[in-house]
Amino acid sequence: WVCVSLSLHHLILFYPQRPRAQLAAHKKFLLARLSEVLLAVAFIVLYSQFKTASISHIVQQAADAGGSIPMDIAAVLLALVALIKCAQLPIHGWLIQVVEAPTPVSALLHAGIVNLGGILLLFFAPVLAASTVACGLLVVLAGVSATLAGLISTTRISVKVKLAWSTSSQMGLMLVEIGLGLYEMALLHLFAHSFYKSWSFLNSGNTVNHYLAAKLAGDIKPAIHHWV
């Protein structure tokens, strides 16, 4: 988890002389460290509760134990880690600013690294399911984020910024699915989003060509069958 984050930090600074790249990398670095601290605290709570560091053993015991205050604390911390990693409002700014990095780096980020929050929650699904507080937190915060980010993405004119807002919205929808216990749907969503976003970013340069071609072709008045 830490190595992936630090590697991404260097990729964001592929052009280290750019002030906007420095700002994006700095904000991402601070939020990444915060998520790692929260994840470490959640691990300590789970270790003190179940006396094991094995994820499989923790998950098995959590499924049998049911809800408790330590489980609630750990589940809420894991939910917060996922919300940070998946760039949910109001801590979404780092994902929007990271578009300053080269487009292949953006493709890697949106196709895989931003999914880590969802993967984390799927690993610890029994812990999350035992806490109605954590599930409710995910559904509310991620649901609001998915709605607002989706609406904002329709107003952006920059191709990469539009895709970044779209990622924040899609990650919010995926977290809502996890909060509702739809784990298989969330996993399918993660895979589909990875393939779609990697293609979208790597193909983003062609959007300029399509725009110029449409502009040269002139405006076409929509007919009735277009609206249908």
CSV table of C-alpha atoms in Angstrom, one decimal:
chain,number,residue,atom,x,y,z
A,1,TRP,CA,0.0,0.0,0.0
A,2,VAL,CA,2.8,2.4,1.0
A,3,CYS,CA,5.1,1.5,-1.9
A,4,VAL,CA,2.4,2.0,-4.5
A,5,SER,CA,1.6,5.4,-3.0
A,6,LEU,CA,5.3,6.5,-3.0
A,7,SER,CA,5.8,5.2,-6.5
A,8,LEU,CA,2.8,7.2,-7.7
A,9,HIS,CA,4.3,10.3,-5.9
A,10,HIS,CA,7.4,10.0,-8.1
A,11,LEU,CA,5.3,9.5,-11.3
A,12,ILE,CA,3.2,12.6,-10.5
A,13,LEU,CA,6.5,14.6,-10.3
A,14,PHE,CA,7.6,13.2,-13.7
A,15,TYR,CA,8.1,16.9,-14.7
A,16,PRO,CA,9.3,18.1,-11.3
A,17,GLN,CA,9.8,21.7,-12.4
A,18,ARG,CA,6.0,22.3,-12.9
A,19,PRO,CA,4.5,24.2,-10.0
A,20,ARG,CA,1.1,22.6,-10.4
A,21,ALA,CA,2.6,19.1,-10.4
A,22,GLN,CA,4.4,20.0,-7.2
A,23,LEU,CA,1.2,21.2,-5.6
A,24,ALA,CA,-0.7,18.1,-6.7
A,25,ALA,CA,2.0,15.8,-5.5
A,26,HIS,CA,2.2,17.6,-2.1
A,27,LYS,CA,-1.6,17.3,-1.5
A,28,LYS,CA,-1.6,13.7,-2.6
A,29,PHE,CA,1.4,12.9,-0.3
A,30,LEU,CA,-0.3,14.4,2.8
A,31,LEU,CA,-3.6,12.6,2.2
A,32,ALA,CA,-1.8,9.3,1.4
A,33,ARG,CA,0.0,9.5,4.7
A,34,LEU,CA,-3.2,10.3,6.5
A,35,SER,CA,-4.9,7.2,5.0
A,36,GLU,CA,-1.9,5.1,6.0
A,37,VAL,CA,-2.1,6.3,9.6
A,38,LEU,CA,-5.9,5.5,9.7
A,39,LEU,CA,-5.2,2.1,8.2
A,40,ALA,CA,-2.5,1.4,10.8
A,41,VAL,CA,-4.9,2.4,13.7
A,42,ALA,CA,-7.6,0.1,12.2
A,43,PHE,CA,-5.1,-2.7,12.0
A,44,ILE,CA,-4.1,-2.2,15.7
A,45,VAL,CA,-7.7,-2.2,16.8
A,46,LEU,CA,-8.4,-5.5,14.8
A,47,TYR,CA,-5.2,-7.1,16.1
A,48,SER,CA,-6.1,-6.2,19.7
A,49,GLN,CA,-9.6,-7.6,19.2
A,50,PHE,CA,-8.7,-10.9,17.4
A,51,LYS,CA,-5.1,-11.4,18.5
A,52,THR,CA,-4.0,-12.2,14.9
A,53,ALA,CA,-2.4,-10.3,12.0
A,54,SER,CA,-3.8,-12.7,9.4
A,55,ILE,CA,-6.5,-11.1,7.3
A,56,SER,CA,-8.2,-14.4,6.6
A,57,HIS,CA,-8.3,-15.2,10.3
A,58,ILE,CA,-9.6,-11.7,11.2
A,59,VAL,CA,-12.3,-12.0,8.5
A,60,GLN,CA,-13.4,-15.5,9.6
A,61,GLN,CA,-13.6,-14.5,13.3
A,62,ALA,CA,-15.4,-11.2,12.4
A,63,ALA,CA,-18.1,-13.1,10.5
A,64,ASP,CA,-18.7,-15.3,13.6
A,65,ALA,CA,-18.3,-12.6,16.3
A,66,GLY,CA,-20.9,-10.1,15.2
A,67,GLY,CA,-20.9,-6.4,16.1
A,68,SER,CA,-18.9,-4.7,18.9
A,69,ILE,CA,-17.5,-1.3,19.7
A,70,PRO,CA,-13.9,-2.2,18.5
A,71,MET,CA,-15.4,-3.6,15.3
A,72,ASP,CA,-17.3,-0.4,14.8
A,73,ILE,CA,-14.2,1.7,15.3
A,74,ALA,CA,-12.1,-0.5,12.9
A,75,ALA,CA,-14.9,-0.5,10.3
A,76,VAL,CA,-15.3,3.3,10.4
A,77,LEU,CA,-11.6,3.8,10.1
A,78,LEU,CA,-11.5,1.4,7.1
A,79,ALA,CA,-14.4,3.3,5.5
A,80,LEU,CA,-12.6,6.6,6.0
A,81,VAL,CA,-9.4,5.2,4.4
A,82,ALA,CA,-11.5,4.1,1.4
A,83,LEU,CA,-13.2,7.5,1.1
A,84,ILE,CA,-9.8,9.2,1.0
A,85,LYS,CA,-8.2,6.7,-1.4
A,86,CYS,CA,-11.2,6.9,-3.7
A,87,ALA,CA,-11.2,10.7,-3.8
A,88,GLN,CA,-14.6,11.4,-2.4
A,89,LEU,CA,-15.9,14.8,-1.6
A,90,PRO,CA,-14.7,17.0,0.2
A,91,ILE,CA,-11.2,15.4,-0.1
A,92,HIS,CA,-11.3,14.9,-3.8
A,93,GLY,CA,-9.1,17.7,-4.9
A,94,TRP,CA,-5.9,15.7,-5.2
A,95,LEU,CA,-7.5,13.5,-7.9
A,96,ILE,CA,-8.5,16.5,-10.0
A,97,GLN,CA,-5.1,18.2,-9.7
A,98,VAL,CA,-3.2,15.0,-10.4
A,99,VAL,CA,-4.3,15.3,-14.1
A,100,GLU,CA,-1.2,17.6,-14.3
A,101,ALA,CA,0.8,14.4,-14.6
A,102,PRO,CA,1.5,12.7,-18.0
A,103,THR,CA,-1.6,11.0,-19.4
A,104,PRO,CA,-0.2,7.4,-19.1
A,105,VAL,CA,0.3,8.2,-15.4
A,106,SER,CA,-3.3,9.3,-15.1
A,107,ALA,CA,-4.4,6.1,-16.9
A,108,LEU,CA,-2.5,4.0,-14.4
A,109,LEU,CA,-3.9,6.0,-11.4
A,110,HIS,CA,-7.5,5.8,-12.6
A,111,ALA,CA,-7.3,2.2,-13.8
A,112,GLY,CA,-5.8,0.7,-10.7
A,113,ILE,CA,-4.5,2.8,-7.9
A,114,VAL,CA,-7.7,4.7,-7.1
A,115,ASN,CA,-9.4,1.3,-6.8
A,116,LEU,CA,-7.4,0.3,-3.8
A,117,GLY,CA,-10.0,1.7,-1.4
A,118,GLY,CA,-12.7,-0.5,-2.8
A,119,ILE,CA,-10.4,-3.6,-2.8
A,120,LEU,CA,-9.5,-2.9,0.9
A,121,LEU,CA,-13.2,-2.9,1.8
A,122,LEU,CA,-13.9,-6.0,-0.2
A,123,PHE,CA,-11.1,-7.8,1.7
A,124,PHE,CA,-12.6,-6.7,5.0
A,125,ALA,CA,-16.3,-7.1,4.0
A,126,PRO,CA,-17.3,-9.1,7.1
A,127,VAL,CA,-15.8,-6.4,9.4
A,128,LEU,CA,-17.6,-3.7,7.5
A,129,ALA,CA,-20.9,-5.6,7.4
A,130,ALA,CA,-20.9,-5.9,11.2
A,131,SER,CA,-21.0,-2.1,11.6
A,132,THR,CA,-24.1,-0.3,10.5
A,133,VAL,CA,-22.4,3.0,11.3
A,134,ALA,CA,-19.6,2.4,8.8
A,135,CYS,CA,-22.0,1.1,6.1
A,136,GLY,CA,-24.3,4.2,6.7
A,137,LEU,CA,-21.2,6.5,6.5
A,138,LEU,CA,-20.3,4.9,3.2
A,139,VAL,CA,-23.7,5.1,1.7
A,140,VAL,CA,-24.3,8.7,2.7
A,141,LEU,CA,-20.9,10.3,1.9
A,142,ALA,CA,-20.2,8.3,-1.2
A,143,GLY,CA,-23.7,8.7,-2.4
A,144,VAL,CA,-23.5,12.5,-2.1
A,145,SER,CA,-20.1,12.4,-3.7
A,146,ALA,CA,-21.2,10.2,-6.6
A,147,THR,CA,-24.2,12.5,-7.4
A,148,LEU,CA,-22.3,15.8,-7.2
A,149,ALA,CA,-19.2,14.6,-9.0
A,150,GLY,CA,-21.3,13.1,-11.7
A,151,LEU,CA,-23.1,16.4,-12.3
A,152,ILE,CA,-19.9,18.5,-12.1
A,153,SER,CA,-18.2,16.2,-14.7
A,154,THR,CA,-20.8,17.2,-17.3
A,155,THR,CA,-19.8,20.8,-17.0
A,156,ARG,CA,-16.0,20.4,-17.5
A,157,ILE,CA,-14.4,21.2,-20.8
A,158,SER,CA,-10.9,19.7,-20.2
A,159,VAL,CA,-10.9,16.1,-21.3
A,160,LYS,CA,-8.7,14.8,-18.4
A,161,VAL,CA,-10.5,16.9,-15.8
A,162,LYS,CA,-13.8,15.6,-17.0
A,163,LEU,CA,-12.6,12.0,-16.7
A,164,ALA,CA,-11.2,12.7,-13.2
A,165,TRP,CA,-14.6,14.0,-12.0
A,166,SER,CA,-16.1,10.9,-13.6
A,167,THR,CA,-13.8,8.7,-11.7
A,168,SER,CA,-14.7,10.3,-8.4
A,169,SER,CA,-18.4,9.7,-9.2
A,170,GLN,CA,-17.9,6.1,-10.2
A,171,MET,CA,-15.8,5.4,-7.1
A,172,GLY,CA,-18.6,6.9,-5.0
A,173,LEU,CA,-21.2,4.6,-6.7
A,174,MET,CA,-18.9,1.6,-6.1
A,175,LEU,CA,-18.5,2.5,-2.4
A,176,VAL,CA,-22.3,2.8,-2.1
A,177,GLU,CA,-22.6,-0.7,-3.5
A,178,ILE,CA,-20.2,-2.0,-0.9
A,179,GLY,CA,-22.1,-0.1,1.8
A,180,LEU,CA,-25.3,-1.8,0.7
A,181,GLY,CA,-23.6,-5.2,0.8
A,182,LEU,CA,-23.6,-5.7,-3.0
A,183,TYR,CA,-20.0,-7.0,-3.1
A,184,GLU,CA,-20.1,-8.9,-6.4
A,185,MET,CA,-21.6,-5.9,-8.1
A,186,ALA,CA,-18.8,-3.6,-6.6
A,187,LEU,CA,-16.1,-6.0,-7.8
A,188,LEU,CA,-17.5,-6.1,-11.3
A,189,HIS,CA,-17.8,-2.3,-11.2
A,190,LEU,CA,-14.1,-2.1,-10.2
A,191,PHE,CA,-13.0,-4.3,-13.1
A,192,ALA,CA,-15.2,-2.5,-15.7
A,193,HIS,CA,-14.1,0.9,-14.5
A,194,SER,CA,-10.4,0.0,-14.7
A,195,PHE,CA,-10.7,-1.1,-18.4
A,196,TYR,CA,-12.9,1.8,-19.4
A,197,LYS,CA,-10.8,4.5,-17.7
A,198,SER,CA,-7.5,3.2,-18.9
A,199,TRP,CA,-8.8,3.3,-22.5
A,200,SER,CA,-10.4,6.7,-22.0
A,201,PHE,CA,-7.2,8.3,-20.8
A,202,LEU,CA,-4.9,6.7,-23.3
A,203,ASN,CA,-7.4,7.7,-26.1
A,204,SER,CA,-8.0,11.2,-24.8
A,205,GLY,CA,-5.7,12.8,-27.4
A,206,ASN,CA,-8.1,11.7,-30.1
A,207,THR,CA,-10.9,13.7,-28.5
A,208,VAL,CA,-9.1,16.9,-29.8
A,209,ASN,CA,-9.1,15.4,-33.3
A,210,HIS,CA,-12.8,14.6,-33.0
A,211,TYR,CA,-13.6,18.1,-31.8
A,212,LEU,CA,-11.7,19.7,-34.7
A,213,ALA,CA,-13.3,17.4,-37.2
A,214,ALA,CA,-16.8,18.2,-35.8
A,215,LYS,CA,-16.0,21.9,-35.9
A,216,LEU,CA,-14.9,21.7,-39.6
A,217,ALA,CA,-18.0,19.7,-40.5
A,218,GLY,CA,-20.2,22.5,-39.2
A,219,ASP,CA,-23.2,22.4,-36.9
A,220,ILE,CA,-25.9,19.8,-37.7
A,221,LYS,CA,-29.4,20.6,-36.7
A,222,PRO,CA,-30.8,17.7,-34.8
A,223,ALA,CA,-33.7,16.0,-36.4
A,224,ILE,CA,-36.7,14.2,-34.6
A,225,HIS,CA,-35.0,10.8,-34.9
A,226,HIS,CA,-31.9,12.1,-33.1
A,227,TRP,CA,-34.0,13.1,-30.1
A,228,VAL,CA,-35.8,9.8,-30.2
